[in-house]
PDB file of C-alpha atoms and ligand atoms in Angstrom:
ATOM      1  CA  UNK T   1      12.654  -9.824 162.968  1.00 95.00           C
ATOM      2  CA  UNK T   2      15.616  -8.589 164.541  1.00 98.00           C
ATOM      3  CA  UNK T   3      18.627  -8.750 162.482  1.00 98.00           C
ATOM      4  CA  UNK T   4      22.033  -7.948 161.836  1.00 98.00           C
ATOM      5  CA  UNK T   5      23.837  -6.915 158.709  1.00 98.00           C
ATOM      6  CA  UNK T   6      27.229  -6.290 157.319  1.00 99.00           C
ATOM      7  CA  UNK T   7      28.082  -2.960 155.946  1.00 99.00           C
ATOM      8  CA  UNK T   8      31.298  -1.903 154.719  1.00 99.00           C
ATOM      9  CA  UNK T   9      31.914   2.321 154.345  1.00 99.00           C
ATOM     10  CA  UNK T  10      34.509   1.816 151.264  1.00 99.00           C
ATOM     11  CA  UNK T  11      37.836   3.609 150.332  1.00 99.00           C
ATOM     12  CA  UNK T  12      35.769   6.161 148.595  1.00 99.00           C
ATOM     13  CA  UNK T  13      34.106   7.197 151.705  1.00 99.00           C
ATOM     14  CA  UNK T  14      37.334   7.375 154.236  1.00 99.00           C
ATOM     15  CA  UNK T  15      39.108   9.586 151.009  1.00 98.00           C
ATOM     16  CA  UNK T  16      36.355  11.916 151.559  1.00 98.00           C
ATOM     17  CA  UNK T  17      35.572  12.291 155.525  1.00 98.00           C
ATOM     18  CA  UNK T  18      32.694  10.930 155.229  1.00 99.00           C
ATOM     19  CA  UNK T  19      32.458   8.272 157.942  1.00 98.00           C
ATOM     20  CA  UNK T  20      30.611  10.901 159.948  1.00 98.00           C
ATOM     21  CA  UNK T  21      28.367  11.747 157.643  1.00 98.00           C
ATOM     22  CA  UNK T  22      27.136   8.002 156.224  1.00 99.00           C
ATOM     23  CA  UNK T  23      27.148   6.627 159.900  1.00 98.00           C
ATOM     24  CA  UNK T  24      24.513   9.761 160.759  1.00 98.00           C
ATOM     25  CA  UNK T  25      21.923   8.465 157.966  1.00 98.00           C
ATOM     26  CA  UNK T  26      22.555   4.735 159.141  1.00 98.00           C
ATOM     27  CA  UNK T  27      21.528   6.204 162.710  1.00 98.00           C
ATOM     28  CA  UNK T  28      18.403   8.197 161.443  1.00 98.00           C
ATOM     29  CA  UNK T  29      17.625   4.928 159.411  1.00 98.00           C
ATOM     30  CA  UNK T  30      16.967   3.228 162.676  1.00 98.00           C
ATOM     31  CA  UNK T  31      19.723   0.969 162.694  1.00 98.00           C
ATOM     32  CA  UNK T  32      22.178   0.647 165.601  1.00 98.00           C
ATOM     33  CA  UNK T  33      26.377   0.453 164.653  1.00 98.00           C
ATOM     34  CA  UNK T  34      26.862  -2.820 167.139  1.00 98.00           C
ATOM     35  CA  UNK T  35      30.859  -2.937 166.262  1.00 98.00           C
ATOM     36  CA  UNK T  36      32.711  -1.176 164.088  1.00 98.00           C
ATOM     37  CA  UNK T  37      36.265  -1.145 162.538  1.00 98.00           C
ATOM     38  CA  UNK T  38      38.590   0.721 160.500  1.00 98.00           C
ATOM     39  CA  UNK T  39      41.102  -1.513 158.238  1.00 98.00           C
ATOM     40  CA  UNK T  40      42.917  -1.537 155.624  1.00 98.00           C
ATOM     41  CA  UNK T  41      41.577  -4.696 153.757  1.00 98.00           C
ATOM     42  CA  UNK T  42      44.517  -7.258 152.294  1.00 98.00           C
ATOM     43  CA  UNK T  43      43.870  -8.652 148.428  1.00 98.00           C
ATOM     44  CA  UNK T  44      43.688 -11.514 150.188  1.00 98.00           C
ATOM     45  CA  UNK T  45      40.839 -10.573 152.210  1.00 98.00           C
ATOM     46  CA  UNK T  46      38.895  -8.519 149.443  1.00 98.00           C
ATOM     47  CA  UNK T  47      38.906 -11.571 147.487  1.00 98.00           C
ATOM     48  CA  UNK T  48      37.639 -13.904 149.362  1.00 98.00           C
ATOM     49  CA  UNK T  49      35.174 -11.438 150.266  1.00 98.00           C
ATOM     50  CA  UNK T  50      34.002 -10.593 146.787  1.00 98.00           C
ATOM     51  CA  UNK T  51      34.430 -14.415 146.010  1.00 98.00           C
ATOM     52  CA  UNK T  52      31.367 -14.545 144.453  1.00 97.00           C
ATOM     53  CA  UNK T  53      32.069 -11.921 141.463  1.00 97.00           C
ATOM     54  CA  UNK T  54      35.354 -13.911 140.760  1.00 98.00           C
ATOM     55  CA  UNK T  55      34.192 -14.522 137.144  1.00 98.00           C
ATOM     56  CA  UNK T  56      33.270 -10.973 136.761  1.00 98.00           C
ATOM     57  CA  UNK T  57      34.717  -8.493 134.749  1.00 98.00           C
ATOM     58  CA  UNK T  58      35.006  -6.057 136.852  1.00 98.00           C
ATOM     59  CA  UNK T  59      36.469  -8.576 139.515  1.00 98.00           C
ATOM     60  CA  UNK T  60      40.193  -7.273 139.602  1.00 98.00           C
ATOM     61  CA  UNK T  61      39.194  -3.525 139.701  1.00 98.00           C
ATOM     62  CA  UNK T  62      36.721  -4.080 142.502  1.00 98.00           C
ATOM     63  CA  UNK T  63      39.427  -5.712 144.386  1.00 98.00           C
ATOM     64  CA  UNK T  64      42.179  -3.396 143.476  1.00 98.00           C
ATOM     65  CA  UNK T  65      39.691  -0.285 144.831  1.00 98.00           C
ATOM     66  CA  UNK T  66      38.505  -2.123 147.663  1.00 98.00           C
ATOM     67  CA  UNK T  67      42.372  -2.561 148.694  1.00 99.00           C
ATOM     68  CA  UNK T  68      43.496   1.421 147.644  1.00 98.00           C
ATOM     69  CA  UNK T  69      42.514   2.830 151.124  1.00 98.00           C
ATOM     70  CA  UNK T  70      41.056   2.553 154.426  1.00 99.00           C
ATOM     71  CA  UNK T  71      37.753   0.532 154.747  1.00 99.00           C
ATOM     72  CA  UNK T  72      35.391   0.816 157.952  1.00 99.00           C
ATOM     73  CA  UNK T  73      33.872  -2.625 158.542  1.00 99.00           C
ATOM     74  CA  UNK T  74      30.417  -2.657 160.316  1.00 98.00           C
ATOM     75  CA  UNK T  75      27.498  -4.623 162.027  1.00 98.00           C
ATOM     76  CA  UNK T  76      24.488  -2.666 162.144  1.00 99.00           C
ATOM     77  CA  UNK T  77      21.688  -4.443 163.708  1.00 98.00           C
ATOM     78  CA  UNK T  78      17.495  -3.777 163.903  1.00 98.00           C
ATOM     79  CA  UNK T  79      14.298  -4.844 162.446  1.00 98.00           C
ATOM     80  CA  UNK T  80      14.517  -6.225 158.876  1.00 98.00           C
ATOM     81  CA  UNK T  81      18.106  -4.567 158.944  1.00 98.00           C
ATOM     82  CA  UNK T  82      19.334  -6.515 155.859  1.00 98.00           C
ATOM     83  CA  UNK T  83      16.139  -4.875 154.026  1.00 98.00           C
ATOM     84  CA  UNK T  84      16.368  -1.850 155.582  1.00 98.00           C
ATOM     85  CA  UNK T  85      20.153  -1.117 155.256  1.00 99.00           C
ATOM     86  CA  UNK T  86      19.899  -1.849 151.004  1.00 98.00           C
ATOM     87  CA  UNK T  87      16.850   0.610 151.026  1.00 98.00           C
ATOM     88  CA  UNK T  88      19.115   3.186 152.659  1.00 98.00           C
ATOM     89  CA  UNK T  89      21.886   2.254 150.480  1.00 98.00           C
ATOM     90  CA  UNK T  90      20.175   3.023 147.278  1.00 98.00           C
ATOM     91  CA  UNK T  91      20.902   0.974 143.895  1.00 98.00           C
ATOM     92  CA  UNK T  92      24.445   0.234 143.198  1.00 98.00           C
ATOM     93  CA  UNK T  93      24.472   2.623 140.430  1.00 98.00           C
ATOM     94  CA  UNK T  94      24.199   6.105 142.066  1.00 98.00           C
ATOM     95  CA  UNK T  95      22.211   7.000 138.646  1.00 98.00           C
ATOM     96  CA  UNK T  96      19.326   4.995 139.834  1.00 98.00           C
ATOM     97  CA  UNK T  97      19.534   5.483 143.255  1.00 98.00           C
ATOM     98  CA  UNK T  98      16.260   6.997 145.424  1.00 98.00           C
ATOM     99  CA  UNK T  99      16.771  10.700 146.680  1.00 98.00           C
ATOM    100  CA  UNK T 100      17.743  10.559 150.194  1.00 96.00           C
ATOM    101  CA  UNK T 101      20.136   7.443 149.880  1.00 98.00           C
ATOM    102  CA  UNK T 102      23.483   7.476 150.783  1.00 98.00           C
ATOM    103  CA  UNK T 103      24.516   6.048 147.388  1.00 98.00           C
ATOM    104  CA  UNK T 104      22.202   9.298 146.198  1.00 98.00           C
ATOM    105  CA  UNK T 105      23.787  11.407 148.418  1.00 98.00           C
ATOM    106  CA  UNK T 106      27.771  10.326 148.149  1.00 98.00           C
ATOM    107  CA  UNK T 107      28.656   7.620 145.546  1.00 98.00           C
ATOM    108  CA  UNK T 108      30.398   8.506 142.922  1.00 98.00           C
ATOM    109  CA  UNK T 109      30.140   5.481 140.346  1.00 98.00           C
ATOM    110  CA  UNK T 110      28.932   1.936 140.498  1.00 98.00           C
ATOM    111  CA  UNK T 111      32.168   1.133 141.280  1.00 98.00           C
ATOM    112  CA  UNK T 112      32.806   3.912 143.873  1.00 98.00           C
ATOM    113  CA  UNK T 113      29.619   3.807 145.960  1.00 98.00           C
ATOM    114  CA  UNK T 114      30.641   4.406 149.064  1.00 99.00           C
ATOM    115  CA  UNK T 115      28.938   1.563 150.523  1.00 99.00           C
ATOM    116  CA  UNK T 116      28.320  -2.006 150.600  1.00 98.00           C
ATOM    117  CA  UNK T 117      25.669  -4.200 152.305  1.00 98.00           C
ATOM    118  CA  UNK T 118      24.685  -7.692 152.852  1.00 98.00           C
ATOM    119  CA  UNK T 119      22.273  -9.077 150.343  1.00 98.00           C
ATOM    120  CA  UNK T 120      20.598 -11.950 152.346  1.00 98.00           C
ATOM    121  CA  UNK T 121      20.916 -13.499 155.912  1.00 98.00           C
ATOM    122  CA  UNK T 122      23.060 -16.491 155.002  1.00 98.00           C
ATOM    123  CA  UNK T 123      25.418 -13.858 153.457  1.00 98.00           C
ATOM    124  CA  UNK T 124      25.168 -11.616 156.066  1.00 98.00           C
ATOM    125  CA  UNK T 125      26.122 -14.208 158.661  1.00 98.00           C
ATOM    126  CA  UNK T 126      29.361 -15.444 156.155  1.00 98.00           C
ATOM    127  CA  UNK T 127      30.464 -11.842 155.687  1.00 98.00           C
ATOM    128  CA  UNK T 128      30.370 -10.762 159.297  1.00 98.00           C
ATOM    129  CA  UNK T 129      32.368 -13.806 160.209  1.00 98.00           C
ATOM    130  CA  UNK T 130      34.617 -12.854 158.379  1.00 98.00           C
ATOM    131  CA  UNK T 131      35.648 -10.023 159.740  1.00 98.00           C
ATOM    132  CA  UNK T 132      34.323  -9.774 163.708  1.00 98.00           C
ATOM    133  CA  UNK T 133      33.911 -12.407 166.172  1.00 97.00           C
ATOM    134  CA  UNK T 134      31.421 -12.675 168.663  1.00 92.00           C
ATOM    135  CA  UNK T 135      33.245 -10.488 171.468  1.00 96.00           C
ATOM    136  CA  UNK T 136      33.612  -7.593 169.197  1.00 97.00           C
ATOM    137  CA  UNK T 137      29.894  -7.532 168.646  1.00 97.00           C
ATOM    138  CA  UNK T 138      27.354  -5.409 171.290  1.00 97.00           C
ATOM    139  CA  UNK T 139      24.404  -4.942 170.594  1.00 94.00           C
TER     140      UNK T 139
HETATM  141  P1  CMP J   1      28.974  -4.303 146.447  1.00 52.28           P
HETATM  142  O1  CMP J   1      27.628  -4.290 147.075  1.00 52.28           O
HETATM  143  O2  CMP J   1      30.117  -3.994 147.327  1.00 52.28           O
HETATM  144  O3  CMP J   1      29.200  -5.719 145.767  1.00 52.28           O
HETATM  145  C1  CMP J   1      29.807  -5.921 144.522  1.00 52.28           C
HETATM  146  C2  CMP J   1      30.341  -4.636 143.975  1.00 52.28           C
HETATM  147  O4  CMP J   1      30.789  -4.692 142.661  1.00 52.28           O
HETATM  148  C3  CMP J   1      29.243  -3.613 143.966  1.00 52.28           C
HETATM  149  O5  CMP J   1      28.997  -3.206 145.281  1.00 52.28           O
HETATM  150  C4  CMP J   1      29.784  -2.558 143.022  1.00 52.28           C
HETATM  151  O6  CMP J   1      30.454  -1.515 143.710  1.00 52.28           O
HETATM  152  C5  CMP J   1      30.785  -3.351 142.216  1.00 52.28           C
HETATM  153  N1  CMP J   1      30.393  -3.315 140.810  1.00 52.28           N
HETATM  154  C6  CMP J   1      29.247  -3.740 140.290  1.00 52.28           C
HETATM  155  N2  CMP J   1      29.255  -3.533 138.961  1.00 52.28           N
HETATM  156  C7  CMP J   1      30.433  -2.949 138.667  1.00 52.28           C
HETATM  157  C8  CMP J   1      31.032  -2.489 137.459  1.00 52.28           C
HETATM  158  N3  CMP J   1      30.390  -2.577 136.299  1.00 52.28           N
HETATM  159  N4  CMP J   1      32.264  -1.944 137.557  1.00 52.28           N
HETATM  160  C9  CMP J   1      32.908  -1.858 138.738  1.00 52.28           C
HETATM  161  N5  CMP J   1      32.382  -2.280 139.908  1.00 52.28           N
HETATM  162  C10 CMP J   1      31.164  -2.813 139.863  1.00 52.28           C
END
């Protein structure tokens, strides 16, 4: 089906100039950038983003590097893009991520992995609420 998903290129990405370069292997992937956004994200706004890890250890460090720089917030939309976008992602840990994968390619630890992408459709549909409305959003 035709979907969209919510991808975020993280502060390690913007440090490095590499907006170009991850938004050219989303593009090759097959999946179109239908709005786009740079920010710098609040704590505020991390955590109720990363809500769900609140009881995590790593909680307070994920929010204090997801708040240390620029952030470009996206919707990329296409067939099975929620499945599609995590396959071009790569695993969270760079160490056991597939050649060719942006995480692969860029990340630098689990932490700092350049990217992030919606795990589900009911997620995917929170997450992109959060930060777009419907005007900003053309597909
Ligand atoms: P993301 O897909 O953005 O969602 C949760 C994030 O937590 C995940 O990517 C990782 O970057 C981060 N994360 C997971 N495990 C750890 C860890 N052990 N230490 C720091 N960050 C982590």
């Amino acid at each position: 089906a035709l979907e969209r998903t919510f991808s975020i290129l993280k502060p390690d990405a913007t440090a490095r100039n590499l907006t170009g370069a991850v938004n050219a292997v989303i593009e090759a992937a097959g999946l179109r950038i239908v709005a786009q956004r740079r920010i710098q994200m609040t704590t505020k706004q991390a955590e109720t983003f990363y809500a769900v890890h609140k009881e995590r250890p790593f909680f307070g460090e994920l929010v204090s590097f997801m708040t240390s720089g620029p952030v470009v917030v996206q919707v990329l939309e296409g067939e099975n893009a929620i499945a599609k976008y995590r396959e071009v992602m790569g695993a969270t840990n760079p160490a056991n991520a597939a050649d060719g994968t942006i995480r692969k390619q860029f990340a630098l630890s689990v932490g700092e992995n350049t990217v992030h992408g919606s795990d589900a459709p009911e997620t995917a549909a929170v997450e992109i609420a959060q930060f777009f409305s419907g005007n900003d959003i053309v597909g």
